[in-house]
Amino acid sequence: MKKALWILSAMFFLSSVAWAGSPGVTFLLRSGQKVSFAFTQKPVIAVSNSELSVSVAGVQRVSYAYADVQRVFLSDDVASGIAPVQADPSQQNVTFTWQDGVLRVLGLNPNEQVRVFGLDGKLALSGQAQADGTLQLSFSSIPKGVYVVRTQGGLSYKLFNK
């Protein structure tokens, strides 16, 4: 009974809060698992005899068996776990071209390092951009396979050396 009263009061609180930031809800499950959800709109929590469900804009997003939920937390600042990607402005014009076993990279900064890694994480090739920002790497000396090319500025490119 206490749990139902607490959840109903949480629902009242949820409906009366003017959301700022990233509104969200966290479920602490009886298994010890903590599950959080951030929403761009105000979520609605519904309680029935057998389940708790969270809906946003009338669409049910998640539900849990009522018996599996230990606590519900509401917050204005739930982290989504997704950090925004910030591109290095100097890397916006970098292009990769793959032809006949040769990788050509254009638009690099002068003397910028480029490294090629195998899927095992080992360095397979490396090179340095010329003064005009170009680089050519021949893959003829390394085994066939999948490689990840990474620029010093943080760009990555995956290719398959056939």
mmCIF file of C-alpha atoms in Angstrom:
data_model
loop_
_atom_site.group_PDB
_atom_site.id
_atom_site.type_symbol
_atom_site.label_atom_id
_atom_site.label_comp_id
_atom_site.label_asym_id
_atom_site.label_seq_id
_atom_site.Cartn_x
_atom_site.Cartn_y
_atom_site.Cartn_z
ATOM 1 C CA MET A 1 0.000 0.000 0.000
ATOM 2 C CA LYS A 2 2.888 2.338 0.859
ATOM 3 C CA LYS A 3 4.422 1.675 -2.539
ATOM 4 C CA ALA A 4 1.192 2.508 -4.376
ATOM 5 C CA LEU A 5 0.848 5.724 -2.359
ATOM 6 C CA TRP A 6 4.451 6.661 -3.116
ATOM 7 C CA ILE A 7 3.996 6.012 -6.829
ATOM 8 C CA LEU A 8 0.759 7.999 -6.929
ATOM 9 C CA SER A 9 2.484 10.909 -5.197
ATOM 10 C CA ALA A 10 5.333 10.621 -7.709
ATOM 11 C CA MET A 11 2.794 10.800 -10.521
ATOM 12 C CA PHE A 12 1.290 13.928 -8.947
ATOM 13 C CA PHE A 13 4.754 15.435 -8.622
ATOM 14 C CA LEU A 14 5.515 14.543 -12.229
ATOM 15 C CA SER A 15 2.380 16.238 -13.474
ATOM 16 C CA SER A 16 3.071 19.410 -11.463
ATOM 17 C CA VAL A 17 6.730 19.868 -12.396
ATOM 18 C CA ALA A 18 7.617 22.347 -15.118
ATOM 19 C CA TRP A 19 10.399 20.496 -16.873
ATOM 20 C CA ALA A 20 13.713 22.241 -17.504
ATOM 21 C CA GLY A 21 16.728 20.527 -19.006
ATOM 22 C CA SER A 22 16.375 16.801 -19.701
ATOM 23 C CA PRO A 23 13.370 15.430 -17.829
ATOM 24 C CA GLY A 24 13.532 11.772 -17.056
ATOM 25 C CA VAL A 25 12.673 8.896 -14.848
ATOM 26 C CA THR A 26 14.821 6.264 -13.132
ATOM 27 C CA PHE A 27 13.542 2.851 -12.091
ATOM 28 C CA LEU A 28 15.339 0.960 -9.326
ATOM 29 C CA LEU A 29 14.380 -2.655 -9.918
ATOM 30 C CA ARG A 30 14.307 -5.382 -7.273
ATOM 31 C CA SER A 31 17.081 -7.181 -9.178
ATOM 32 C CA GLY A 32 19.369 -4.243 -8.285
ATOM 33 C CA GLN A 33 19.342 -2.897 -11.833
ATOM 34 C CA LYS A 34 18.997 0.872 -12.198
ATOM 35 C CA VAL A 35 17.415 1.992 -15.487
ATOM 36 C CA SER A 36 17.151 5.668 -16.476
ATOM 37 C CA PHE A 37 15.355 7.310 -19.373
ATOM 38 C CA ALA A 38 15.746 10.900 -20.555
ATOM 39 C CA PHE A 39 12.919 12.474 -22.526
ATOM 40 C CA THR A 40 12.608 15.537 -24.721
ATOM 41 C CA GLN A 41 9.000 15.903 -23.582
ATOM 42 C CA LYS A 42 7.257 15.428 -20.257
ATOM 43 C CA PRO A 43 6.776 11.693 -19.587
ATOM 44 C CA VAL A 44 3.559 10.235 -18.146
ATOM 45 C CA ILE A 45 3.749 7.335 -15.686
ATOM 46 C CA ALA A 46 0.731 5.029 -15.541
ATOM 47 C CA VAL A 47 0.177 2.516 -12.752
ATOM 48 C CA SER A 48 -2.055 -0.523 -13.025
ATOM 49 C CA ASN A 49 -2.445 -3.599 -10.830
ATOM 50 C CA SER A 50 0.297 -5.453 -12.679
ATOM 51 C CA GLU A 51 2.587 -2.895 -14.375
ATOM 52 C CA LEU A 52 4.151 0.547 -14.461
ATOM 53 C CA SER A 53 4.477 2.159 -17.863
ATOM 54 C CA VAL A 54 6.079 5.354 -19.118
ATOM 55 C CA SER A 55 4.623 7.128 -22.133
ATOM 56 C CA VAL A 56 5.699 10.220 -24.024
ATOM 57 C CA ALA A 57 3.266 12.070 -26.284
ATOM 58 C CA GLY A 58 0.777 9.220 -25.917
ATOM 59 C CA VAL A 59 3.217 6.518 -27.064
ATOM 60 C CA GLN A 60 4.252 3.888 -24.520
ATOM 61 C CA ARG A 61 8.067 3.804 -24.295
ATOM 62 C CA VAL A 62 8.717 1.253 -21.554
ATOM 63 C CA SER A 63 6.872 -0.837 -19.010
ATOM 64 C CA TYR A 64 7.858 -2.997 -16.057
ATOM 65 C CA ALA A 65 5.957 -5.488 -13.959
ATOM 66 C CA TYR A 66 4.754 -3.649 -10.861
ATOM 67 C CA ALA A 67 6.257 -6.349 -8.627
ATOM 68 C CA ASP A 68 9.738 -5.853 -10.196
ATOM 69 C CA VAL A 69 9.955 -2.131 -9.392
ATOM 70 C CA GLN A 70 11.379 -1.134 -6.045
ATOM 71 C CA ARG A 71 11.487 2.679 -6.478
ATOM 72 C CA VAL A 72 10.817 5.372 -9.073
ATOM 73 C CA PHE A 73 12.849 8.598 -9.203
ATOM 74 C CA LEU A 74 11.903 11.650 -11.224
ATOM 75 C CA SER A 75 14.509 14.179 -12.242
ATOM 76 C CA ASP A 76 14.946 17.293 -14.334
ATOM 77 C CA ASP A 77 18.472 16.277 -15.278
ATOM 78 C CA VAL A 78 18.773 12.652 -16.399
ATOM 79 C CA ALA A 79 21.901 12.004 -18.437
ATOM 80 C CA SER A 80 21.148 10.301 -21.726
ATOM 81 C CA GLY A 81 24.605 8.709 -21.949
ATOM 82 C CA ILE A 82 25.090 10.088 -25.425
ATOM 83 C CA ALA A 83 27.669 12.832 -25.697
ATOM 84 C CA PRO A 84 27.383 15.214 -28.613
ATOM 85 C CA VAL A 85 29.979 14.689 -31.307
ATOM 86 C CA GLN A 86 32.199 17.691 -31.809
ATOM 87 C CA ALA A 87 34.017 17.657 -35.133
ATOM 88 C CA ASP A 88 37.411 19.293 -35.391
ATOM 89 C CA PRO A 89 36.804 22.170 -37.840
ATOM 90 C CA SER A 90 40.126 21.428 -39.562
ATOM 91 C CA GLN A 91 38.863 17.918 -40.401
ATOM 92 C CA GLN A 92 35.660 18.942 -42.194
ATOM 93 C CA ASN A 93 37.188 18.828 -45.680
ATOM 94 C CA VAL A 94 39.107 15.566 -45.331
ATOM 95 C CA THR A 95 38.234 12.977 -47.986
ATOM 96 C CA PHE A 96 39.310 9.356 -48.281
ATOM 97 C CA THR A 97 39.593 7.603 -51.647
ATOM 98 C CA TRP A 98 40.325 3.891 -52.015
ATOM 99 C CA GLN A 99 41.421 2.545 -55.392
ATOM 100 C CA ASP A 100 43.626 -0.387 -56.465
ATOM 101 C CA GLY A 101 45.042 -0.984 -52.987
ATOM 102 C CA VAL A 102 46.040 2.647 -52.468
ATOM 103 C CA LEU A 103 44.410 4.965 -49.950
ATOM 104 C CA ARG A 104 44.456 8.641 -50.886
ATOM 105 C CA VAL A 105 43.614 11.208 -48.241
ATOM 106 C CA LEU A 106 43.018 14.861 -49.149
ATOM 107 C CA GLY A 107 42.370 17.894 -46.948
ATOM 108 C CA LEU A 108 44.653 17.002 -44.048
ATOM 109 C CA ASN A 109 46.675 19.533 -42.106
ATOM 110 C CA PRO A 110 50.332 19.704 -43.219
ATOM 111 C CA ASN A 111 52.428 16.960 -41.518
ATOM 112 C CA GLU A 112 49.315 15.397 -39.918
ATOM 113 C CA GLN A 113 49.821 11.777 -38.877
ATOM 114 C CA VAL A 114 47.552 9.069 -40.297
ATOM 115 C CA ARG A 115 47.623 5.565 -38.829
ATOM 116 C CA VAL A 116 46.100 2.323 -40.085
ATOM 117 C CA PHE A 117 45.095 -0.314 -37.539
ATOM 118 C CA GLY A 118 44.024 -3.912 -38.024
ATOM 119 C CA LEU A 119 40.938 -5.197 -36.231
ATOM 120 C CA ASP A 120 43.263 -6.651 -33.593
ATOM 121 C CA GLY A 121 44.239 -3.064 -32.697
ATOM 122 C CA LYS A 122 47.819 -3.376 -33.961
ATOM 123 C CA LEU A 123 49.361 -0.630 -36.051
ATOM 124 C CA ALA A 124 49.650 -1.870 -39.656
ATOM 125 C CA LEU A 125 50.705 1.313 -41.508
ATOM 126 C CA SER A 126 51.306 4.956 -40.813
ATOM 127 C CA GLY A 127 52.119 8.037 -42.797
ATOM 128 C CA GLN A 128 52.397 11.784 -42.622
ATOM 129 C CA ALA A 129 50.592 14.308 -44.802
ATOM 130 C CA GLN A 130 52.620 16.389 -47.206
ATOM 131 C CA ALA A 131 52.720 20.184 -47.022
ATOM 132 C CA ASP A 132 49.671 20.378 -49.342
ATOM 133 C CA GLY A 133 47.610 18.154 -46.977
ATOM 134 C CA THR A 134 47.653 15.011 -49.152
ATOM 135 C CA LEU A 135 48.752 11.495 -48.306
ATOM 136 C CA GLN A 136 48.960 8.207 -50.221
ATOM 137 C CA LEU A 137 49.346 4.852 -48.479
ATOM 138 C CA SER A 138 49.848 1.609 -50.368
ATOM 139 C CA PHE A 139 48.314 -1.451 -48.758
ATOM 140 C CA SER A 140 50.312 -3.902 -50.904
ATOM 141 C CA SER A 141 52.657 -4.786 -48.038
ATOM 142 C CA ILE A 142 49.978 -5.812 -45.523
ATOM 143 C CA PRO A 143 47.604 -8.798 -45.493
ATOM 144 C CA LYS A 144 44.089 -8.585 -46.903
ATOM 145 C CA GLY A 145 41.444 -7.706 -44.359
ATOM 146 C CA VAL A 146 39.480 -4.946 -42.643
ATOM 147 C CA TYR A 147 41.371 -1.892 -41.399
ATOM 148 C CA VAL A 148 40.574 1.304 -39.557
ATOM 149 C CA VAL A 149 42.316 4.472 -40.732
ATOM 150 C CA ARG A 150 42.576 7.207 -38.105
ATOM 151 C CA THR A 151 43.785 10.757 -38.622
ATOM 152 C CA GLN A 152 45.596 12.717 -35.948
ATOM 153 C CA GLY A 153 42.581 15.054 -35.909
ATOM 154 C CA GLY A 154 40.292 12.174 -34.864
ATOM 155 C CA LEU A 155 38.568 11.112 -38.096
ATOM 156 C CA SER A 156 38.179 7.386 -38.680
ATOM 157 C CA TYR A 157 37.561 5.484 -41.886
ATOM 158 C CA LYS A 158 36.984 1.747 -42.200
ATOM 159 C CA LEU A 159 38.041 -0.092 -45.343
ATOM 160 C CA PHE A 160 38.341 -3.609 -46.679
ATOM 161 C CA ASN A 161 41.630 -4.467 -48.379
ATOM 162 C CA LYS A 162 40.613 -7.221 -50.850
#
